[in-house]
mmCIF file with all atom_site columns, C-alpha atoms in Angstrom:
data_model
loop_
_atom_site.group_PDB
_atom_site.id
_atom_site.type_symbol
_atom_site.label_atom_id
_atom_site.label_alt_id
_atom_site.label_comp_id
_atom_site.label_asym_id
_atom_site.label_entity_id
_atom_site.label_seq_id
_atom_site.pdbx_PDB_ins_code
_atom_site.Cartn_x
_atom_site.Cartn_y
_atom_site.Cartn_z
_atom_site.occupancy
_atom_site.B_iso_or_equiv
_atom_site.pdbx_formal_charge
_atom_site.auth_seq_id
_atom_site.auth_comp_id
_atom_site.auth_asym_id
_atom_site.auth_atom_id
_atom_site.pdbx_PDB_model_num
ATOM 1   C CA . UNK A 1 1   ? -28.956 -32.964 23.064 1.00 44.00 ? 1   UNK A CA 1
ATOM 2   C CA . UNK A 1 2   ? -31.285 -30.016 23.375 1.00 47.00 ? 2   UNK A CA 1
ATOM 3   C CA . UNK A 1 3   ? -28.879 -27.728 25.330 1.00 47.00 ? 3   UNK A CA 1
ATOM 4   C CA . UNK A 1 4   ? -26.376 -28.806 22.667 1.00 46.00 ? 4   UNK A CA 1
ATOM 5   C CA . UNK A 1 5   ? -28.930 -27.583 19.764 1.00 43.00 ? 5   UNK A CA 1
ATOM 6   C CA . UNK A 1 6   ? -29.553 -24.068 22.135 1.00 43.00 ? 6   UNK A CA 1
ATOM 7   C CA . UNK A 1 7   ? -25.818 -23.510 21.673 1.00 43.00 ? 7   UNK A CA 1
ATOM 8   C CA . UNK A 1 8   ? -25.750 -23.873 18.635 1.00 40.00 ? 8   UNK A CA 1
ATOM 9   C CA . UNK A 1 9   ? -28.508 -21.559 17.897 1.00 45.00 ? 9   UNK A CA 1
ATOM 10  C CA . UNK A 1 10  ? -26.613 -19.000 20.268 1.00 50.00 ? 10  UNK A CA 1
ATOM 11  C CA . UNK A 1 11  ? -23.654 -19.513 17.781 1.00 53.00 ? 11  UNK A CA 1
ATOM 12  C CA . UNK A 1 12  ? -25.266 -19.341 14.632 1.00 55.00 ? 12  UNK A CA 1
ATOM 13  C CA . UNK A 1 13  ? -27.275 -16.178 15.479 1.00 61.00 ? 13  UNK A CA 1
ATOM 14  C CA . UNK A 1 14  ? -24.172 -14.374 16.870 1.00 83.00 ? 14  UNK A CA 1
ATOM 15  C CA . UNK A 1 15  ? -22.255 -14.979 13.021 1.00 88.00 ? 15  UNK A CA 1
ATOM 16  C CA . UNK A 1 16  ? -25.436 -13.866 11.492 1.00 87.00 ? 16  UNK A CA 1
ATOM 17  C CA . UNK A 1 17  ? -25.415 -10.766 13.503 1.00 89.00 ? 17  UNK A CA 1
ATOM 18  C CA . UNK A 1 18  ? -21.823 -10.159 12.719 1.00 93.00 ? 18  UNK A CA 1
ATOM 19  C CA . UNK A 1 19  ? -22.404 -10.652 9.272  1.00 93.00 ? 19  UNK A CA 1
ATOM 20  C CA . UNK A 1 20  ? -25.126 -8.766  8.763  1.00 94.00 ? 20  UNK A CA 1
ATOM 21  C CA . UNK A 1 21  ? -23.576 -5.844  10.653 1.00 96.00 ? 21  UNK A CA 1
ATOM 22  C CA . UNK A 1 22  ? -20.796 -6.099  7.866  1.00 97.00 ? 22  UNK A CA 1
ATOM 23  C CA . UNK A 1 23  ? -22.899 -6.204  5.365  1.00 96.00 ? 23  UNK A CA 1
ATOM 24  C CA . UNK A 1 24  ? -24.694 -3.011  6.794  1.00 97.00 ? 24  UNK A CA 1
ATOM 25  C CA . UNK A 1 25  ? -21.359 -1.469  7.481  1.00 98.00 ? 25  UNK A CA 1
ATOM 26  C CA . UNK A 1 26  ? -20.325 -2.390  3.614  1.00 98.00 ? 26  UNK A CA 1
ATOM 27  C CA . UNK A 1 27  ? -23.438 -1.192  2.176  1.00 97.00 ? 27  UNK A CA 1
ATOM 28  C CA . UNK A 1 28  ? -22.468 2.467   4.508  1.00 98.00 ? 28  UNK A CA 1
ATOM 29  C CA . UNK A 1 29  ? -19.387 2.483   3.046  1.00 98.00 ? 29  UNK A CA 1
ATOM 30  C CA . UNK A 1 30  ? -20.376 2.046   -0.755 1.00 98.00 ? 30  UNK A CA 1
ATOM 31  C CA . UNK A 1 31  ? -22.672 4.585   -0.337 1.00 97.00 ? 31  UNK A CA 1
ATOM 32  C CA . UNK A 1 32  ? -20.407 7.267   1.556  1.00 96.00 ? 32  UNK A CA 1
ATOM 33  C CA . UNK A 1 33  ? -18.165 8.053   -1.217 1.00 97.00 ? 33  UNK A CA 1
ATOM 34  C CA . UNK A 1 34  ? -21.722 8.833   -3.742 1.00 96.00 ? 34  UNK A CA 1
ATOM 35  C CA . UNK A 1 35  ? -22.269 12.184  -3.307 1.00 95.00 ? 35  UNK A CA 1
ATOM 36  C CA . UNK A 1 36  ? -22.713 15.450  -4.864 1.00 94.00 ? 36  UNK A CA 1
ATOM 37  C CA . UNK A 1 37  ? -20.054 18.801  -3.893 1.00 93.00 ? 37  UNK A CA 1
ATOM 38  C CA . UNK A 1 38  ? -22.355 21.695  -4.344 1.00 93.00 ? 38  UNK A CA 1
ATOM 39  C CA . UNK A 1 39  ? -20.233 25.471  -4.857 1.00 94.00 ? 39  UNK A CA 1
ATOM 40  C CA . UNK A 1 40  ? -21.888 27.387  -1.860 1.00 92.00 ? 40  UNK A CA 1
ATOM 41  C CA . UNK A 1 41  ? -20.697 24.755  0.954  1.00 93.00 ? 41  UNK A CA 1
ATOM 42  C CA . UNK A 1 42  ? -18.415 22.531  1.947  1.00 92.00 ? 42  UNK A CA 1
ATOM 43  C CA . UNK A 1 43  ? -20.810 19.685  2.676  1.00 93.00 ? 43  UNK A CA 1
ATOM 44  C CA . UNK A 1 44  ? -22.008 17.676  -0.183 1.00 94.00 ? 44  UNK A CA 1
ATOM 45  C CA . UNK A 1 45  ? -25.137 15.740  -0.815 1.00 94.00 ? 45  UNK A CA 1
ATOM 46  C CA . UNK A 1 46  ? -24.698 12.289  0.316  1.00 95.00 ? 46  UNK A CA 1
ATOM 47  C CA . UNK A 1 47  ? -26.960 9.584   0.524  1.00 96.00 ? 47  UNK A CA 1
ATOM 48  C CA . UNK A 1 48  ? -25.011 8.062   3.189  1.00 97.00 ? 48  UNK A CA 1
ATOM 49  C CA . UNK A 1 49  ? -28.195 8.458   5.639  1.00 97.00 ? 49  UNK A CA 1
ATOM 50  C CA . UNK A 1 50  ? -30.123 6.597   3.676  1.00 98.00 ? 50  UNK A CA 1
ATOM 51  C CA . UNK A 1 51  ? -27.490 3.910   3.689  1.00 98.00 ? 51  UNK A CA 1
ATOM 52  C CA . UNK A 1 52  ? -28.123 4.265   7.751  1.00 98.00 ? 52  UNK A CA 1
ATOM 53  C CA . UNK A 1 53  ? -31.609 4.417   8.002  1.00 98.00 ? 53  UNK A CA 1
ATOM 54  C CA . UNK A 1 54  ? -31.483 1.201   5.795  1.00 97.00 ? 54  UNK A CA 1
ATOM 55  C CA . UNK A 1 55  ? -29.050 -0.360  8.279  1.00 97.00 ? 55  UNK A CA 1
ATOM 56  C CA . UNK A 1 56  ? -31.198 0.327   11.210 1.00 96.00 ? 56  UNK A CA 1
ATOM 57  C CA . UNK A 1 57  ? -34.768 -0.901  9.611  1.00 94.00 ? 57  UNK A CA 1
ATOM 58  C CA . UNK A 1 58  ? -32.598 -4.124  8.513  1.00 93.00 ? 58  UNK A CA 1
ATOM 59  C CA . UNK A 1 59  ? -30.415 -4.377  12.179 1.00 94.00 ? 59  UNK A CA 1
ATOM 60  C CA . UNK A 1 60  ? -32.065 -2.508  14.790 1.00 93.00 ? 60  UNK A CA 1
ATOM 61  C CA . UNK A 1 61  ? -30.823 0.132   16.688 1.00 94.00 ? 61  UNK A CA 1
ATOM 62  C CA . UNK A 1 62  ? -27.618 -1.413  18.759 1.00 95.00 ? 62  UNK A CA 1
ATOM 63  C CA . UNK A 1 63  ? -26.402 -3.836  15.424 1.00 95.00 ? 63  UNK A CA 1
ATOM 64  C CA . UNK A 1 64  ? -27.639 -0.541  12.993 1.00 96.00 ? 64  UNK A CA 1
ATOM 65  C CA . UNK A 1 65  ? -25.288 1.934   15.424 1.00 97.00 ? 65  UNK A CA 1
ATOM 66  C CA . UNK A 1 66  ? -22.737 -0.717  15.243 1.00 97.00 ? 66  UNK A CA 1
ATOM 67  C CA . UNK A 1 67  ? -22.492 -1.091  11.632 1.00 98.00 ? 67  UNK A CA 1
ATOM 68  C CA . UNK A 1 68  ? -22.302 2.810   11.294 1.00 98.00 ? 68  UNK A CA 1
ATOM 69  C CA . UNK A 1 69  ? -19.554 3.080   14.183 1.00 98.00 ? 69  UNK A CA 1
ATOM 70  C CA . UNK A 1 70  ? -17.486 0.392   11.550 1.00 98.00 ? 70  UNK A CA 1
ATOM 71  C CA . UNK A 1 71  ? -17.882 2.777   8.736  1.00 98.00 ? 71  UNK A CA 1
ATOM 72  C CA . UNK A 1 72  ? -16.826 5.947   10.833 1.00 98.00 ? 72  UNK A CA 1
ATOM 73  C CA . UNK A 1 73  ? -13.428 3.816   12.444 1.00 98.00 ? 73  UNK A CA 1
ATOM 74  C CA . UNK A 1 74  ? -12.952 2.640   8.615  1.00 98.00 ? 74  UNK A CA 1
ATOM 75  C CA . UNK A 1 75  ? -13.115 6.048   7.446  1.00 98.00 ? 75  UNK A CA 1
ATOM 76  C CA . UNK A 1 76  ? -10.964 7.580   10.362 1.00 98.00 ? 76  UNK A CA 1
ATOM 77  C CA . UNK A 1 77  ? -7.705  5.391   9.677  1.00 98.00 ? 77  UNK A CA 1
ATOM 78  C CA . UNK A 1 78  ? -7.999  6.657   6.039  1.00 97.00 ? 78  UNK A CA 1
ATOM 79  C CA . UNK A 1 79  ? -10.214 3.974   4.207  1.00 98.00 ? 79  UNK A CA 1
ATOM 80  C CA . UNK A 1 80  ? -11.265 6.249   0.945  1.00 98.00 ? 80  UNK A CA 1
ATOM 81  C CA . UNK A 1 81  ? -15.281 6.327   3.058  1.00 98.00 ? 81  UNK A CA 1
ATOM 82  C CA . UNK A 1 82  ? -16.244 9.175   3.339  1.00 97.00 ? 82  UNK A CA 1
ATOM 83  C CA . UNK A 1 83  ? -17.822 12.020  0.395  1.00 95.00 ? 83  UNK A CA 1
ATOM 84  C CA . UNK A 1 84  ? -15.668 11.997  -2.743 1.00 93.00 ? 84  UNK A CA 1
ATOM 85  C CA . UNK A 1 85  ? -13.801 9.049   -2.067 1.00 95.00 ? 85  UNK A CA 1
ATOM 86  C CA . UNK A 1 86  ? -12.167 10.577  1.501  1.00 96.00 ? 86  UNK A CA 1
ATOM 87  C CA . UNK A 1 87  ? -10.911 9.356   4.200  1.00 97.00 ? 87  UNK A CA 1
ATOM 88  C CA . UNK A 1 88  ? -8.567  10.205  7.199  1.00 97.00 ? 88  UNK A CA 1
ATOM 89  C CA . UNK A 1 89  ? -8.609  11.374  10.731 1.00 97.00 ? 89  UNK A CA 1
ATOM 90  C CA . UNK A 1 90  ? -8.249  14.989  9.206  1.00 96.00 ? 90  UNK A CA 1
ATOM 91  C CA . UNK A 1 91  ? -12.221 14.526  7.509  1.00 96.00 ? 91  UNK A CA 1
ATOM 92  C CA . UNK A 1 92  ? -14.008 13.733  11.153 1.00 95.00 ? 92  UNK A CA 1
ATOM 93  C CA . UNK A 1 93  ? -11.768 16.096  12.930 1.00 95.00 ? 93  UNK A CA 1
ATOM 94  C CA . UNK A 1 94  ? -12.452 19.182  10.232 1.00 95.00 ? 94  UNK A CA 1
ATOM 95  C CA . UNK A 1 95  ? -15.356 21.505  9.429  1.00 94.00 ? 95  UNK A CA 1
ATOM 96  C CA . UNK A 1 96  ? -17.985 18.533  8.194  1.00 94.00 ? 96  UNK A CA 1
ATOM 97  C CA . UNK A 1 97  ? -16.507 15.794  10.514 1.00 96.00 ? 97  UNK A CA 1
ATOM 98  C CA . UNK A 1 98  ? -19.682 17.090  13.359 1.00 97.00 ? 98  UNK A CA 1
ATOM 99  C CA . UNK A 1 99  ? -22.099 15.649  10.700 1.00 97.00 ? 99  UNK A CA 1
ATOM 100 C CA . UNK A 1 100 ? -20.394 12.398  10.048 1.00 97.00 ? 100 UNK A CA 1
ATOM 101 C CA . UNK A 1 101 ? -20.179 12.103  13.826 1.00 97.00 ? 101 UNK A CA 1
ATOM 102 C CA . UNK A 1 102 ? -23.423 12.664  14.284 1.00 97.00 ? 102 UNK A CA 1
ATOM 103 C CA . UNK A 1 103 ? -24.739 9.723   12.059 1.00 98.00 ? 103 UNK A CA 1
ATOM 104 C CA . UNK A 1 104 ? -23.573 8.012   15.388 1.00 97.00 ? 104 UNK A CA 1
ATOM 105 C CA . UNK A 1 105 ? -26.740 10.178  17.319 1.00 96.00 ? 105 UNK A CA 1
ATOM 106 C CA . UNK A 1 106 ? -28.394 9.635   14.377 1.00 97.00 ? 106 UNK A CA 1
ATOM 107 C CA . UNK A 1 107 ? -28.403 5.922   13.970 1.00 97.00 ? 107 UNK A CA 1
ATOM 108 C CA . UNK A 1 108 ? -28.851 5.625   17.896 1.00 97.00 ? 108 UNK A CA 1
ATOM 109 C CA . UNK A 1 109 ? -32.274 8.032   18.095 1.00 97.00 ? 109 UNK A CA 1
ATOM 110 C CA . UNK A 1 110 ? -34.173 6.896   14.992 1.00 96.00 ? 110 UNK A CA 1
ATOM 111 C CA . UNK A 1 111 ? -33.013 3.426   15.626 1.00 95.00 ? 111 UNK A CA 1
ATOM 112 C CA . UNK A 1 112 ? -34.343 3.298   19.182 1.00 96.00 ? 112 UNK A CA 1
ATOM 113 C CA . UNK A 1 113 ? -37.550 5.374   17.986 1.00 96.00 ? 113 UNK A CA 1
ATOM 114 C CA . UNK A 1 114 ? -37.931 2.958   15.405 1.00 93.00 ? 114 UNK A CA 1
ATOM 115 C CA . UNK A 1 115 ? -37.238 -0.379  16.857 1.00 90.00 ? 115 UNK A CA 1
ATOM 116 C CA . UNK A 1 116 ? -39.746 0.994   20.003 1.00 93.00 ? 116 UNK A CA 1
ATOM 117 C CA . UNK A 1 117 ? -41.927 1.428   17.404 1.00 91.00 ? 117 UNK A CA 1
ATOM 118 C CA . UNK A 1 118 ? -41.540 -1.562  15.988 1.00 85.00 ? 118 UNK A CA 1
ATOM 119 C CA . UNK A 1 119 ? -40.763 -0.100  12.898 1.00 78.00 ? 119 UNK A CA 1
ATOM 120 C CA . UNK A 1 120 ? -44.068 0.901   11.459 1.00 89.00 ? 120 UNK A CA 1
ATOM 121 C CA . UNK A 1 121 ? -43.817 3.995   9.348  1.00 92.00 ? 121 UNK A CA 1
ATOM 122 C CA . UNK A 1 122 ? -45.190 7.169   11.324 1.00 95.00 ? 122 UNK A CA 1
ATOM 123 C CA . UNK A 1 123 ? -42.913 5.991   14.060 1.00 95.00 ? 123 UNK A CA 1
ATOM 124 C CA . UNK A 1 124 ? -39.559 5.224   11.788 1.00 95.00 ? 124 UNK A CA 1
ATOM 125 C CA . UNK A 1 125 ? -40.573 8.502   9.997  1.00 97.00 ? 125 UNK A CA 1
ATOM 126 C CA . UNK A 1 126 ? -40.392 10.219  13.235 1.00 97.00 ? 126 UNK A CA 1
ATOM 127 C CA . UNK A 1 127 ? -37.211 8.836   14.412 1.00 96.00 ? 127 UNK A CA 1
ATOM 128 C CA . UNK A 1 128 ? -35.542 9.694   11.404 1.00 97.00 ? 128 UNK A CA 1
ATOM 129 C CA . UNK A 1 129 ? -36.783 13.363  11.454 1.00 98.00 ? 129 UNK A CA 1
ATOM 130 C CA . UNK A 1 130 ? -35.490 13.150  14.988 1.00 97.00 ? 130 UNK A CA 1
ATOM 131 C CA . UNK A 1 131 ? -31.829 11.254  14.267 1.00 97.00 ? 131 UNK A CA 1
ATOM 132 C CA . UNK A 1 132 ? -31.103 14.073  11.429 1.00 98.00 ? 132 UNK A CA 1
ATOM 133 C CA . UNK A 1 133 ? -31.965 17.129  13.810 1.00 98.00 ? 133 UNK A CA 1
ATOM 134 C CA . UNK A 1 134 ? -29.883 15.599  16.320 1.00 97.00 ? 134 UNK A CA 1
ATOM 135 C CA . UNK A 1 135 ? -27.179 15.144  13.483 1.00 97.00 ? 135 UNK A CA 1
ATOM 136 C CA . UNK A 1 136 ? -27.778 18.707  11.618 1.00 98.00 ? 136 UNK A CA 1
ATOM 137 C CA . UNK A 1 137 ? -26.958 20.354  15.414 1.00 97.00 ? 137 UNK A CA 1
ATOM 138 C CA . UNK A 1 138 ? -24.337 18.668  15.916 1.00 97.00 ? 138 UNK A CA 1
ATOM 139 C CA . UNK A 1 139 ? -22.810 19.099  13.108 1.00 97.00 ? 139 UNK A CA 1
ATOM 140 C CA . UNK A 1 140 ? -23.610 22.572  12.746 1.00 98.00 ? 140 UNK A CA 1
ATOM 141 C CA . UNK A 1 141 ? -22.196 23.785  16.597 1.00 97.00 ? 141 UNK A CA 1
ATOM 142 C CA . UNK A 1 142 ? -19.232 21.655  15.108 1.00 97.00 ? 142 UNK A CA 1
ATOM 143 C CA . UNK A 1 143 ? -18.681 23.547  11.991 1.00 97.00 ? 143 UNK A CA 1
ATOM 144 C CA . UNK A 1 144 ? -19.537 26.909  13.417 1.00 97.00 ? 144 UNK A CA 1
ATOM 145 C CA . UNK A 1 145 ? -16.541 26.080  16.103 1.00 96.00 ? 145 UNK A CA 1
ATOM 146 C CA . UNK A 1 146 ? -14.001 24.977  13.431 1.00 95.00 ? 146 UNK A CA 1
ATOM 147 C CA . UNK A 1 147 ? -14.669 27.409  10.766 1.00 95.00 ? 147 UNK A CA 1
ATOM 148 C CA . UNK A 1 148 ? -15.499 30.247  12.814 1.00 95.00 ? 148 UNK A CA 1
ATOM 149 C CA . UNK A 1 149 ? -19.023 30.615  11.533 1.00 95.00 ? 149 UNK A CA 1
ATOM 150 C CA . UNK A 1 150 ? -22.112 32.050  12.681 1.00 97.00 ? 150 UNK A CA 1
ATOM 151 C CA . UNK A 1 151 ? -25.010 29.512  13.628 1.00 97.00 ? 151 UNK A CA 1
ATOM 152 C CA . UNK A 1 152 ? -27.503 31.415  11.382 1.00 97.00 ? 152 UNK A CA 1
ATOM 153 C CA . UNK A 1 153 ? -24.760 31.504  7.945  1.00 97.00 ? 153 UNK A CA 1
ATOM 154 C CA . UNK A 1 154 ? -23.881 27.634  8.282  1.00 97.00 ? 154 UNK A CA 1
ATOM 155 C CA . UNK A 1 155 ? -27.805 26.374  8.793  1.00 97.00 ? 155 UNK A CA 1
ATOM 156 C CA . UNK A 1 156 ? -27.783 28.430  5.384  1.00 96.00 ? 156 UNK A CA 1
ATOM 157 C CA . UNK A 1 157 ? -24.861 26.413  4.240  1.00 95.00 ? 157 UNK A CA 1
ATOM 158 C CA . UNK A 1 158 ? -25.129 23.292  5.351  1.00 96.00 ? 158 UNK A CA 1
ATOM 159 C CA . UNK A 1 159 ? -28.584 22.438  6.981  1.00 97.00 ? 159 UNK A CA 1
ATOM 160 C CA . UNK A 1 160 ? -31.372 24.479  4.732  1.00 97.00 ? 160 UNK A CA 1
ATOM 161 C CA . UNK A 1 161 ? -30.249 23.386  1.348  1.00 96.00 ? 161 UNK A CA 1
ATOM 162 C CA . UNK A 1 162 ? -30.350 19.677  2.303  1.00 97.00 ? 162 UNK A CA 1
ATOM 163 C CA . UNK A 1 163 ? -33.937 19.989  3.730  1.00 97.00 ? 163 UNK A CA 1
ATOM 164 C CA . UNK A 1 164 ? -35.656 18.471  0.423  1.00 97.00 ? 164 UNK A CA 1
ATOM 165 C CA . UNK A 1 165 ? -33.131 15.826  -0.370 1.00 97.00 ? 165 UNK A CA 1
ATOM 166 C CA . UNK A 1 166 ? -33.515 14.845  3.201  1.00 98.00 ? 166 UNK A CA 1
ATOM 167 C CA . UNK A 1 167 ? -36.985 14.458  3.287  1.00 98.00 ? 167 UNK A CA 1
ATOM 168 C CA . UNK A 1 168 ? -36.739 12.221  -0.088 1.00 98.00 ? 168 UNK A CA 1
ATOM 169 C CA . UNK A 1 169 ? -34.077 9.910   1.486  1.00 98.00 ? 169 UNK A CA 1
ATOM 170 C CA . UNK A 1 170 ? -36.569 9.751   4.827  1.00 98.00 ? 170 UNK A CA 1
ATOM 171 C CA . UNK A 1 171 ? -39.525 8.697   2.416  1.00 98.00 ? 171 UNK A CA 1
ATOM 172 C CA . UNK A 1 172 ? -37.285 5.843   0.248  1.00 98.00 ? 172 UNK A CA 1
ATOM 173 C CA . UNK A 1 173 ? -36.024 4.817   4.065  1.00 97.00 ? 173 UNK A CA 1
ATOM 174 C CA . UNK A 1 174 ? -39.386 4.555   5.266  1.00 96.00 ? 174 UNK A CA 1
ATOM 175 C CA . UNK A 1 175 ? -40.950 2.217   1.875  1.00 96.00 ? 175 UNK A CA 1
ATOM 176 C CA . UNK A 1 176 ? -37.675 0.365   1.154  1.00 96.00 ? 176 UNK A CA 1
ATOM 177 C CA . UNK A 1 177 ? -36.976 -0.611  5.012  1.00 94.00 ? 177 UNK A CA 1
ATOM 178 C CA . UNK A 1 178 ? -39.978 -2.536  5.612  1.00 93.00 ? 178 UNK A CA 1
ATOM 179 C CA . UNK A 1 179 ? -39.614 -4.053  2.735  1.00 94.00 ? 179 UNK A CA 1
ATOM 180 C CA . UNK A 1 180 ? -36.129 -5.470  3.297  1.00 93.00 ? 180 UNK A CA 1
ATOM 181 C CA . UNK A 1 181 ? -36.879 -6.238  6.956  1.00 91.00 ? 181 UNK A CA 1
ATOM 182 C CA . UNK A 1 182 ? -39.845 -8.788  5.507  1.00 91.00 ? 182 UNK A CA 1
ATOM 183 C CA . UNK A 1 183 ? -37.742 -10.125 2.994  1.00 92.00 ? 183 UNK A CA 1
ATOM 184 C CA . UNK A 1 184 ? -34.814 -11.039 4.991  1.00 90.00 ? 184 UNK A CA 1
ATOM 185 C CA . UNK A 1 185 ? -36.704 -11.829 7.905  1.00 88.00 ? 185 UNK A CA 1
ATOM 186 C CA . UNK A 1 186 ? -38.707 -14.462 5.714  1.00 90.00 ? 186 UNK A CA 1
ATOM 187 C CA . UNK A 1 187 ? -35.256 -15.553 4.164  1.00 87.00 ? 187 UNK A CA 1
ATOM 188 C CA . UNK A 1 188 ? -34.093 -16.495 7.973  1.00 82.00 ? 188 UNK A CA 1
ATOM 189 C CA . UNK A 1 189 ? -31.649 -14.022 8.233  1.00 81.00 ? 189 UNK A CA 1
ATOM 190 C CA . UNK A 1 190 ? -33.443 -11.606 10.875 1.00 76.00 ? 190 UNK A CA 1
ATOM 191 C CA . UNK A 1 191 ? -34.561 -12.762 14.147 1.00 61.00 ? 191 UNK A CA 1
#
């Protein structure tokens, strides 16, 4: 009877896991299209990290990366994802597809760095700041290849602008997240 109850728990955590990476993955996808086109670049505000860093306080680093790899394949075969309602291979293989590809570095680094530090603030701060580096040079190499830019003109475009908004999203992460964590852990729905 007990190994039958240890199955069971096997099972049950497994759906929760899958649901709660669709619920991340929903949550990534709701806030994708929210954003702001600004005149000077094509690369809007978005609050689509936030969504992520969210996803990884709630999920972890491996269940967090896998609920942002589920928004990037739902965006890619044309789901309406992405900044202003976009979607399509032709968004993640253009100009600003580097920085949607590199929420994928993103959610991995700050995920790891936060889980390893089990998610107390200076840490998850840290992890972030690290994720979006990793994501703002990637997507800038990226952009200065397909628009034929030069490194210093698109840090002015698309990195340098975004600096504040970026640091807001990394504080709301860093309160909200443990929040959420302790609420759905003490609801049963976190292990």
């Amino acid at each position: 009877m007990a190994e039958n109850t240890s199955v069971m728990t096997k099972k049950s955590t497994s759906v929760t896991d899958l649901v709660m990476i669709g619920v991340m993955a929903a949550l990534i996808c709701i806030a994708g299209p929210l954003s702001i086109p600004l005149p000077f670049t094509p690369v809007p505000i978005s609050v689509t990290n936030l969504a992520i860093y969210i996803a990884l306080f709630v999920l972890g680093w491996k269940r967090g990366t896998a609920s942002c790899l589920i928004y990037l394949l739902l965006g890619f075969i044309g789901l309406p994802v992405f900044s202003s309602g976009r979607g399509g291979a032709a968004i993640l293989l253009g100009p600003t597809g580097g920085y949607l590809i590199g929420f994928l570095f993103m959610a991995v680094i700050a995920g790891w760095i936060m889980e390893h530090g089990k998610c107390k603030v200076v840490p998850a701060v840290l992890g972030m700041v690290a994720g979006l580096a990793i994501t703002y040079l990637f997507g800038t190499i990226w952009f200065c290849i397909q628009s034929e830019t030069g490194f210093i003109a698109a840090l002015g475009m698309c990195v340098i602008p975004f600096l504040p908004g970026d640091a807001i999203k990394i504080v709301i992460a860093a309160v909200l997240g443990p929040i959420l964590r302790k609420y759905l852990a003490k609801a049963g729905v976190l292990i």
